[in-house]
Structure formats: structure tokens, C-alpha cells
């Protein structure tokens, strides 16, 4: 018996029964296992008395969960509400932090935009001279400074040369306006004009203290401007030299599961920002050169300075070119009369149409196109938050956010986040990520 083999009896087939049928019909989970969780009891029912109206069974809701009574629409609205509240709270906190460090934040943003413009030049210089990157970044930055310095010197020379002539024209215009007020349809008396002049003088004397305070504030503004200028130059140099390392440091602050997708979206947004800034630079240059040539032909004083004003105004969509053009028209009317002013006004209108129907579709791709309503809201918001600088930076920021969010939504990442990518603007090698094509 001890050395014999143990014979295994075949297991008898399970007999069908009510318990067996219930187990077979039990719901199964994600991996095919039976769900052993206790089933939720159905609501109890009770019968009404025989004489009660209706005589039907009534469901007793005392055993149900209160959350089950909330409709699907209310649940969706609640989910959206608390998420929107968190987003609004985050935006408020960021805006408060931005307001406290506005000088530093604006300086860094301007440095980012300058880097987007100068980076192709830095790459070409680096390809010619090779290493180190510090030399190519310094040469690109010096080139940008030389261009800005040359433009500033030209504007100063124009103002210094034609200031006396323009001052005489303004004096003559004021005298003609005073004469028109006396002999025109208003028929103002000389005593009335003298009273207006005295009121203006009295107002200036009464607010003399405020004017002095304003002068002190102007000195403080100059100091802040110089500080911001140094910070912009410092940040631009290091972004040109170490932009890739800075971007990788930012990625390491994020969870590893989100690094690859944010990397793709950030590179797409950076490419869009660079394309927008360089395209807008070409459009503004076209406007400035065209208006300057026309003003020189009409012999308008400060033609070069007004052309630079048109160039800067072109960076503010919808309103910048219009406001700068209105100033050009006013100066032209002072110098050469109404006819020449009308010619300049027509030229400004033609330039606006050429920009909207020819230059924008040709120079800029569809990926940086932003709806006019979004542009208007962005310009107003930027002006409210940071003045003229905010108006200049608002639309590029909206274009960057638009392309980044779209790429983040559509990106399909097929690589680990530790793979070494190339440059954040134009990768040196094949970047093993997939971004679906289409307008951003």
C-alpha cells in the first residue's frame, strides 16, 4: 500500500443547481474575474391599502444613495464649475505674482521674443565659426544692438535737424486755428481766447507740485528702464547660448509622464512664436520703408522719424498702424496742407489692405493666424496690464498659447522623455515624436 500508486478519481461534473446558476450569471470585472462585491440592494417597495387611489406599488427611496438622485446634467455642471473655479484662481494668483514682479517678468518676456528673432542668425553664425556658442550668441546680440542703436541715432538726428522747422509750423498752425475761431462759424472774441489761455496757465501753476512729482517719477522710470534693459540683454544672451539647457531644466520640473507631451507642445509653440515675430518684423519693415519714401517725396519734415513710428506701430495689430498713420497725416497737413495729408491717409489705408490680403497670408503661415476678435481682446488686455509694451507682446503671446495648446491636444508621443532632442527651434537630428499636421 505504501509503495502503490495513488489513483486519482475523475472529478464528477458539477451538478446544475440554483447556486451554480447564480455564480455563472454573476458580473465579471475588467480581467474576467467575477465581481465579488455585494450587490446593491434594490429599492424596497410597499403596497398601498386596497382602498387607496391608484392601488399600485410605491418605491421606498430610503435605502438609496443621495448622489443617485442627482441628475447627469447637474453632475456635469458641478464638475465643470469646480474646475473652472480652480483655473480662475490659478490665473488670479499668476496675475498677482506678475503684478508684483512686473519689471522682471516683462524683461524676461521681451528677452524671449528677441531670442526668437535673433536665434536663426545665431545658428548661422555658429555653423560658420563653430564652437564656442558664447561667441556666436554674443555676435548675434551685438548685431541686434547695432541695428537698434543705428535706428535710434537716425531718429534723434531727424528730430534735431527738423525740430525748429516743425516748431515754426506748429506755431503757425496755432495762430491759424486762433484766427479761424475768431472769423469762423464760432465767432469767438479775442477776450474769450485770452480767458482760455489764462485758465490753462492757472491750471499749470496750480498743479505745479504734481508736475514736480511727475518729474521725480520720470527719473525713477528712467532708472527702471535702464535696469530692465540690462536684464533683457543678460537674459537674451544666455537664452541664445543655453536655450536648450534651460528648456530641459523646465521639463525636469514636470512629472515624467507629462514631460514628453509638454516637450512636443513647447517646441511647436516656440517655432510658431519665432515665425510670427520674424514675419511681423518683415511686414513692419515694409510699412516703415514705404511710408518713409512717400514722406520724403512730399518733403515732409521728420520723414525718417515718422517712418520709424510707422514701423513700431505695425507691431500692434488693428490699431498701431492707424494711430501712427494719423500722426503722419497731422504732420503732413501742418507742412503741406490738406491735399498732401489726404494722400498720406490714402496710402495708409492701402497699406492696411495690402497687409491683410497679401502680406499676412504670404509671409505668415496659417498656423499663426489668430481670429480678429481674439486679437482685439488681446491688445486691450495687454494695454490694460502693461501699457504699450503689453500691447506689443499680447498678440505673439496669444499665437504661442494657441499653437501650444493645439499641439498638446493633438500630439502623439512615441519616445521616452530622456531622448536627446536637438535645438528647441530647429532640431539638429530626427526628433522621434509625432505631431499631426494641420492648422494650429
Short mmCIF file of N, CA and C in Angstrom, two decimals, residues 290-426:
data_model
loop_
_atom_site.label_atom_id
_atom_site.label_comp_id
_atom_site.label_asym_id
_atom_site.label_seq_id
_atom_site.Cartn_x
_atom_site.Cartn_y
_atom_site.Cartn_z
N UNK A 290 7.97 102.01 -46.92
CA UNK A 290 7.03 102.59 -47.88
C UNK A 290 6.60 104.00 -47.47
N UNK A 291 6.20 104.15 -46.20
CA UNK A 291 5.75 105.46 -45.73
C UNK A 291 6.91 106.46 -45.71
N UNK A 292 8.10 106.02 -45.34
CA UNK A 292 9.26 106.92 -45.32
C UNK A 292 9.56 107.46 -46.71
N UNK A 293 9.54 106.59 -47.72
CA UNK A 293 9.79 107.04 -49.10
C UNK A 293 8.73 108.04 -49.53
N UNK A 294 7.47 107.77 -49.22
CA UNK A 294 6.39 108.69 -49.61
C UNK A 294 6.54 110.03 -48.91
N UNK A 295 6.91 110.03 -47.63
CA UNK A 295 7.09 111.29 -46.90
C UNK A 295 8.28 112.07 -47.43
N UNK A 296 9.35 111.38 -47.82
CA UNK A 296 10.50 112.07 -48.41
C UNK A 296 10.13 112.70 -49.75
N UNK A 297 9.31 112.01 -50.54
CA UNK A 297 8.87 112.56 -51.83
C UNK A 297 8.06 113.83 -51.62
N UNK A 298 7.20 113.84 -50.59
CA UNK A 298 6.38 115.02 -50.30
C UNK A 298 7.14 116.07 -49.49
N UNK A 299 8.42 115.82 -49.17
CA UNK A 299 9.25 116.76 -48.41
C UNK A 299 8.64 117.10 -47.05
N UNK A 300 8.16 116.07 -46.36
CA UNK A 300 7.60 116.25 -45.03
C UNK A 300 8.74 116.19 -44.01
N UNK A 301 8.82 117.14 -43.07
CA UNK A 301 9.88 117.07 -42.05
C UNK A 301 9.70 115.84 -41.15
N UNK A 302 10.80 115.39 -40.59
CA UNK A 302 10.80 114.21 -39.72
C UNK A 302 10.29 112.96 -40.45
N UNK A 303 10.58 112.87 -41.76
CA UNK A 303 10.09 111.73 -42.52
C UNK A 303 10.67 110.43 -41.97
N UNK A 304 11.97 110.42 -41.67
CA UNK A 304 12.58 109.21 -41.13
C UNK A 304 12.03 108.83 -39.77
N UNK A 305 11.86 109.82 -38.89
CA UNK A 305 11.32 109.54 -37.56
C UNK A 305 9.89 109.02 -37.65
N UNK A 306 9.09 109.62 -38.53
CA UNK A 306 7.72 109.14 -38.71
C UNK A 306 7.69 107.74 -39.31
N UNK A 307 8.65 107.43 -40.19
CA UNK A 307 8.74 106.08 -40.73
C UNK A 307 9.06 105.06 -39.65
N UNK A 308 9.95 105.43 -38.72
CA UNK A 308 10.24 104.54 -37.59
C UNK A 308 9.00 104.35 -36.72
N UNK A 309 8.23 105.43 -36.54
CA UNK A 309 6.99 105.33 -35.77
C UNK A 309 6.01 104.37 -36.45
N UNK A 310 5.91 104.45 -37.78
CA UNK A 310 5.06 103.51 -38.52
C UNK A 310 5.57 102.08 -38.33
N UNK A 311 6.89 101.91 -38.35
CA UNK A 311 7.49 100.58 -38.17
C UNK A 311 7.11 100.00 -36.81
N UNK A 312 7.24 100.80 -35.75
CA UNK A 312 6.90 100.30 -34.42
C UNK A 312 5.40 100.08 -34.26
N UNK A 313 4.60 100.98 -34.85
CA UNK A 313 3.15 100.82 -34.74
C UNK A 313 2.63 99.59 -35.45
N UNK A 314 3.34 99.11 -36.45
CA UNK A 314 2.89 97.93 -37.19
C UNK A 314 2.94 96.67 -36.35
N UNK A 315 3.67 96.69 -35.24
CA UNK A 315 3.71 95.52 -34.36
C UNK A 315 2.46 95.39 -33.51
N UNK A 316 1.63 96.43 -33.46
CA UNK A 316 0.37 96.37 -32.72
C UNK A 316 -0.75 96.22 -33.74
N UNK A 317 -1.34 95.05 -33.90
CA UNK A 317 -2.36 94.85 -34.93
C UNK A 317 -3.59 95.70 -34.67
N UNK A 318 -4.29 95.99 -35.76
CA UNK A 318 -5.59 96.67 -35.76
C UNK A 318 -5.49 98.16 -35.46
N UNK A 319 -4.72 98.57 -34.45
CA UNK A 319 -4.72 99.98 -34.03
C UNK A 319 -3.37 100.65 -34.20
N UNK A 320 -2.27 99.91 -34.16
CA UNK A 320 -0.95 100.53 -34.17
C UNK A 320 -0.67 101.32 -35.43
N UNK A 321 -0.89 100.71 -36.58
CA UNK A 321 -0.64 101.40 -37.84
C UNK A 321 -1.59 102.57 -38.03
N UNK A 322 -2.82 102.44 -37.56
CA UNK A 322 -3.80 103.52 -37.70
C UNK A 322 -3.39 104.74 -36.88
N UNK A 323 -2.99 104.53 -35.63
CA UNK A 323 -2.60 105.65 -34.76
C UNK A 323 -1.33 106.32 -35.28
N UNK A 324 -0.33 105.52 -35.65
CA UNK A 324 0.90 106.11 -36.19
C UNK A 324 0.64 106.83 -37.50
N UNK A 325 -0.23 106.26 -38.33
CA UNK A 325 -0.58 106.92 -39.59
C UNK A 325 -1.30 108.23 -39.38
N UNK A 326 -2.15 108.31 -38.35
CA UNK A 326 -2.85 109.56 -38.07
C UNK A 326 -1.86 110.67 -37.70
N UNK A 327 -0.81 110.32 -36.95
CA UNK A 327 0.20 111.32 -36.61
C UNK A 327 0.96 111.78 -37.86
N UNK A 328 1.25 110.85 -38.76
CA UNK A 328 1.90 111.23 -40.02
C UNK A 328 1.02 112.16 -40.84
N UNK A 329 -0.27 111.88 -40.86
CA UNK A 329 -1.20 112.74 -41.60
C UNK A 329 -1.23 114.14 -40.99
N UNK A 330 -1.24 114.22 -39.65
CA UNK A 330 -1.28 115.53 -38.99
C UNK A 330 -0.03 116.35 -39.31
N UNK A 331 1.15 115.72 -39.26
CA UNK A 331 2.39 116.45 -39.57
C UNK A 331 2.40 116.88 -41.03
N UNK A 332 1.90 116.04 -41.92
CA UNK A 332 1.86 116.39 -43.35
C UNK A 332 0.93 117.57 -43.60
N UNK A 333 -0.21 117.59 -42.91
CA UNK A 333 -1.14 118.72 -43.07
C UNK A 333 -0.49 120.01 -42.57
N UNK A 334 0.24 119.94 -41.45
CA UNK A 334 0.91 121.13 -40.95
C UNK A 334 1.92 121.68 -41.95
N UNK A 335 2.60 120.81 -42.66
CA UNK A 335 3.69 121.23 -43.54
C UNK A 335 3.20 121.58 -44.95
N UNK A 336 2.31 120.75 -45.52
CA UNK A 336 1.96 120.90 -46.93
C UNK A 336 0.46 121.03 -47.19
N UNK A 337 -0.34 121.13 -46.17
CA UNK A 337 -1.75 121.36 -46.39
C UNK A 337 -2.57 120.09 -46.44
N UNK A 338 -3.87 120.29 -46.70
CA UNK A 338 -4.84 119.20 -46.63
C UNK A 338 -4.65 118.17 -47.73
N UNK A 339 -4.28 118.62 -48.93
CA UNK A 339 -4.16 117.68 -50.06
C UNK A 339 -3.09 116.63 -49.80
N UNK A 340 -1.92 117.07 -49.35
CA UNK A 340 -0.85 116.12 -49.05
C UNK A 340 -1.25 115.19 -47.91
N UNK A 341 -1.98 115.71 -46.93
CA UNK A 341 -2.45 114.87 -45.83
C UNK A 341 -3.40 113.79 -46.31
N UNK A 342 -4.27 114.14 -47.26
CA UNK A 342 -5.19 113.14 -47.82
C UNK A 342 -4.42 112.05 -48.57
N UNK A 343 -3.36 112.44 -49.27
CA UNK A 343 -2.53 111.45 -49.98
C UNK A 343 -1.92 110.46 -48.99
N UNK A 344 -1.38 110.96 -47.89
CA UNK A 344 -0.80 110.07 -46.88
C UNK A 344 -1.87 109.17 -46.26
N UNK A 345 -3.05 109.73 -46.01
CA UNK A 345 -4.13 108.92 -45.44
C UNK A 345 -4.54 107.79 -46.39
N UNK A 346 -4.64 108.09 -47.68
CA UNK A 346 -4.97 107.04 -48.66
C UNK A 346 -3.88 105.97 -48.68
N UNK A 347 -2.62 106.41 -48.60
CA UNK A 347 -1.51 105.44 -48.59
C UNK A 347 -1.59 104.53 -47.37
N UNK A 348 -1.95 105.07 -46.21
CA UNK A 348 -2.07 104.25 -45.00
C UNK A 348 -3.18 103.22 -45.17
N UNK A 349 -4.31 103.64 -45.73
CA UNK A 349 -5.43 102.71 -45.95
C UNK A 349 -5.02 101.59 -46.90
N UNK A 350 -4.30 101.94 -47.97
CA UNK A 350 -3.84 100.92 -48.92
C UNK A 350 -2.88 99.95 -48.25
N UNK A 351 -1.99 100.45 -47.40
CA UNK A 351 -1.06 99.57 -46.69
C UNK A 351 -1.79 98.60 -45.78
N UNK A 352 -2.83 99.07 -45.11
CA UNK A 352 -3.60 98.18 -44.24
C UNK A 352 -4.24 97.06 -45.05
N UNK A 353 -4.80 97.39 -46.22
CA UNK A 353 -5.42 96.37 -47.07
C UNK A 353 -4.38 95.40 -47.63
N UNK A 354 -3.23 95.91 -48.03
CA UNK A 354 -2.17 95.03 -48.55
C UNK A 354 -1.69 94.08 -47.46
N UNK A 355 -1.58 94.57 -46.25
CA UNK A 355 -1.15 93.69 -45.15
C UNK A 355 -2.16 92.57 -44.91
N UNK A 356 -3.45 92.93 -44.88
CA UNK A 356 -4.46 91.93 -44.57
C UNK A 356 -4.68 90.90 -45.66
N UNK A 357 -4.56 91.30 -46.93
CA UNK A 357 -4.91 90.39 -48.03
C UNK A 357 -3.71 89.81 -48.76
N UNK A 358 -2.52 90.37 -48.59
CA UNK A 358 -1.35 89.88 -49.33
C UNK A 358 -0.24 89.43 -48.39
N UNK A 359 0.21 90.35 -47.53
CA UNK A 359 1.39 90.05 -46.72
C UNK A 359 1.12 89.00 -45.65
N UNK A 360 0.01 89.13 -44.94
CA UNK A 360 -0.28 88.17 -43.88
C UNK A 360 -0.40 86.74 -44.42
N UNK A 361 -1.21 86.48 -45.49
CA UNK A 361 -1.26 85.10 -45.99
C UNK A 361 0.04 84.63 -46.62
N UNK A 362 0.84 85.55 -47.16
CA UNK A 362 2.05 85.14 -47.88
C UNK A 362 3.22 84.89 -46.94
N UNK A 363 3.46 85.83 -46.02
CA UNK A 363 4.63 85.72 -45.14
C UNK A 363 4.35 84.77 -43.98
N UNK A 364 3.19 84.89 -43.38
CA UNK A 364 2.87 84.07 -42.21
C UNK A 364 2.04 82.88 -42.64
N UNK A 365 2.30 81.75 -42.01
CA UNK A 365 1.55 80.54 -42.32
C UNK A 365 0.22 80.57 -41.58
N UNK A 366 -0.62 79.61 -41.91
CA UNK A 366 -1.92 79.53 -41.25
C UNK A 366 -1.80 79.18 -39.77
N UNK A 367 -0.69 78.56 -39.42
CA UNK A 367 -0.55 78.10 -38.04
C UNK A 367 -0.47 79.25 -37.05
N UNK A 368 -0.13 80.46 -37.51
CA UNK A 368 -0.05 81.59 -36.58
C UNK A 368 -1.23 82.53 -36.76
N UNK A 369 -2.20 82.15 -37.55
CA UNK A 369 -3.35 83.02 -37.76
C UNK A 369 -4.22 83.03 -36.50
N UNK A 370 -4.63 84.21 -36.08
CA UNK A 370 -5.46 84.38 -34.91
C UNK A 370 -6.69 85.17 -35.33
N UNK A 371 -7.85 84.81 -34.80
CA UNK A 371 -9.09 85.49 -35.15
C UNK A 371 -9.02 86.97 -34.75
N UNK A 372 -9.59 87.88 -35.57
CA UNK A 372 -9.55 89.31 -35.23
C UNK A 372 -10.14 89.64 -33.87
N UNK A 373 -11.19 88.92 -33.45
CA UNK A 373 -11.76 89.18 -32.13
C UNK A 373 -10.75 88.84 -31.03
N UNK A 374 -10.05 87.73 -31.19
CA UNK A 374 -9.01 87.37 -30.21
C UNK A 374 -7.89 88.40 -30.20
N UNK A 375 -7.54 88.92 -31.39
CA UNK A 375 -6.50 89.95 -31.47
C UNK A 375 -6.94 91.21 -30.72
N UNK A 376 -8.18 91.65 -30.96
CA UNK A 376 -8.67 92.87 -30.30
C UNK A 376 -8.69 92.70 -28.78
N UNK A 377 -9.21 91.56 -28.31
CA UNK A 377 -9.24 91.33 -26.87
C UNK A 377 -7.83 91.25 -26.28
N UNK A 378 -6.92 90.63 -27.02
CA UNK A 378 -5.54 90.51 -26.53
C UNK A 378 -4.87 91.88 -26.44
N UNK A 379 -5.07 92.72 -27.45
CA UNK A 379 -4.46 94.06 -27.43
C UNK A 379 -5.01 94.89 -26.28
N UNK A 380 -6.33 94.85 -26.08
CA UNK A 380 -6.94 95.63 -24.99
C UNK A 380 -6.45 95.13 -23.64
N UNK A 381 -6.42 93.81 -23.46
CA UNK A 381 -5.95 93.25 -22.19
C UNK A 381 -4.48 93.57 -21.95
N UNK A 382 -3.66 93.43 -22.97
CA UNK A 382 -2.24 93.75 -22.81
C UNK A 382 -2.01 95.22 -22.49
N UNK A 383 -2.77 96.10 -23.14
CA UNK A 383 -2.64 97.53 -22.85
C UNK A 383 -3.06 97.84 -21.42
N UNK A 384 -4.12 97.19 -20.94
CA UNK A 384 -4.58 97.42 -19.58
C UNK A 384 -3.55 96.95 -18.55
N UNK A 385 -2.90 95.82 -18.81
CA UNK A 385 -1.97 95.24 -17.84
C UNK A 385 -0.60 95.91 -17.87
N UNK A 386 -0.10 96.20 -19.08
CA UNK A 386 1.30 96.66 -19.17
C UNK A 386 1.50 97.80 -20.15
N UNK A 387 0.45 98.53 -20.51
CA UNK A 387 0.61 99.69 -21.38
C UNK A 387 1.01 99.32 -22.80
N UNK A 388 1.87 100.15 -23.39
CA UNK A 388 2.28 99.94 -24.78
C UNK A 388 3.05 98.64 -24.93
N UNK A 389 3.89 98.32 -23.95
CA UNK A 389 4.65 97.06 -24.02
C UNK A 389 3.70 95.87 -24.02
N UNK A 390 2.66 95.93 -23.21
CA UNK A 390 1.68 94.85 -23.20
C UNK A 390 0.94 94.72 -24.52
N UNK A 391 0.64 95.86 -25.16
CA UNK A 391 0.00 95.81 -26.47
C UNK A 391 0.92 95.18 -27.52
N UNK A 392 2.23 95.45 -27.42
CA UNK A 392 3.18 94.86 -28.36
C UNK A 392 3.32 93.36 -28.18
N UNK A 393 3.25 92.89 -26.94
CA UNK A 393 3.52 91.48 -26.65
C UNK A 393 2.27 90.61 -26.62
N UNK A 394 1.09 91.23 -26.64
CA UNK A 394 -0.14 90.46 -26.42
C UNK A 394 -0.40 89.46 -27.54
N UNK A 395 -0.36 89.91 -28.79
CA UNK A 395 -0.71 89.02 -29.91
C UNK A 395 0.31 87.90 -30.10
N UNK A 396 1.63 88.14 -30.03
CA UNK A 396 2.55 87.00 -30.08
C UNK A 396 2.31 85.99 -28.96
N UNK A 397 1.95 86.47 -27.78
CA UNK A 397 1.66 85.55 -26.68
C UNK A 397 0.43 84.71 -26.99
N UNK A 398 -0.60 85.32 -27.55
CA UNK A 398 -1.81 84.57 -27.90
C UNK A 398 -1.50 83.54 -28.99
N UNK A 399 -0.69 83.91 -29.98
CA UNK A 399 -0.30 82.96 -31.03
C UNK A 399 0.47 81.79 -30.44
N UNK A 400 1.36 82.06 -29.49
CA UNK A 400 2.12 81.00 -28.84
C UNK A 400 1.20 80.06 -28.06
N UNK A 401 0.29 80.62 -27.27
CA UNK A 401 -0.62 79.79 -26.49
C UNK A 401 -1.53 78.98 -27.40
N UNK A 402 -2.00 79.58 -28.49
CA UNK A 402 -2.89 78.89 -29.42
C UNK A 402 -2.21 77.66 -30.01
N UNK A 403 -1.00 77.82 -30.52
CA UNK A 403 -0.31 76.69 -31.14
C UNK A 403 0.13 75.66 -30.10
N UNK A 404 0.53 76.10 -28.92
CA UNK A 404 0.98 75.16 -27.89
C UNK A 404 -0.17 74.28 -27.40
N UNK A 405 -1.31 74.89 -27.12
CA UNK A 405 -2.45 74.11 -26.64
C UNK A 405 -2.94 73.16 -27.73
N UNK A 406 -2.98 73.61 -28.98
CA UNK A 406 -3.41 72.74 -30.07
C UNK A 406 -2.46 71.56 -30.24
N UNK A 407 -1.16 71.83 -30.18
CA UNK A 407 -0.18 70.74 -30.31
C UNK A 407 -0.25 69.79 -29.12
N UNK A 408 -0.48 70.31 -27.93
CA UNK A 408 -0.60 69.47 -26.74
C UNK A 408 -1.82 68.57 -26.84
N UNK A 409 -2.88 69.07 -27.46
CA UNK A 409 -4.09 68.27 -27.61
C UNK A 409 -3.95 67.19 -28.67
N UNK A 410 -3.16 67.46 -29.73
CA UNK A 410 -3.08 66.53 -30.85
C UNK A 410 -1.83 65.67 -30.84
N UNK A 411 -0.86 65.97 -29.98
CA UNK A 411 0.44 65.30 -30.06
C UNK A 411 0.33 63.84 -29.66
N UNK A 412 1.04 62.98 -30.41
CA UNK A 412 1.18 61.56 -30.10
C UNK A 412 2.65 61.27 -29.91
N UNK A 413 3.06 61.04 -28.68
CA UNK A 413 4.48 60.88 -28.36
C UNK A 413 4.83 59.41 -28.42
N UNK A 414 5.93 59.06 -29.11
CA UNK A 414 6.34 57.67 -29.25
C UNK A 414 7.77 57.47 -28.76
N UNK A 415 8.22 58.32 -27.85
CA UNK A 415 9.59 58.24 -27.38
C UNK A 415 9.64 58.56 -25.91
N UNK A 416 10.62 58.02 -25.22
CA UNK A 416 10.80 58.33 -23.81
C UNK A 416 11.27 59.76 -23.65
N UNK A 417 10.98 60.40 -22.52
CA UNK A 417 11.34 61.81 -22.36
C UNK A 417 12.82 62.06 -22.23
N UNK A 418 13.66 61.00 -22.04
CA UNK A 418 15.10 61.21 -21.87
C UNK A 418 15.86 61.24 -23.18
N UNK A 419 15.17 61.05 -24.32
CA UNK A 419 15.87 61.07 -25.60
C UNK A 419 16.40 62.47 -25.86
N UNK A 420 17.63 62.56 -26.34
CA UNK A 420 18.27 63.86 -26.56
C UNK A 420 17.74 64.48 -27.84
N UNK A 421 16.99 65.54 -27.70
CA UNK A 421 16.48 66.28 -28.85
C UNK A 421 17.51 67.31 -29.29
N UNK A 422 17.23 67.92 -30.42
CA UNK A 422 18.09 68.98 -30.90
C UNK A 422 17.66 70.31 -30.34
N UNK A 423 17.84 71.33 -31.14
CA UNK A 423 17.54 72.68 -30.70
C UNK A 423 16.04 72.87 -30.56
N UNK A 424 15.56 73.70 -29.62
CA UNK A 424 14.12 73.87 -29.45
C UNK A 424 13.44 74.54 -30.62
N UNK A 425 14.17 75.18 -31.51
CA UNK A 425 13.53 75.80 -32.67
C UNK A 425 13.62 74.89 -33.89
N UNK A 426 14.81 74.46 -34.23
CA UNK A 426 15.01 73.60 -35.38
C UNK A 426 15.91 72.46 -34.95
#
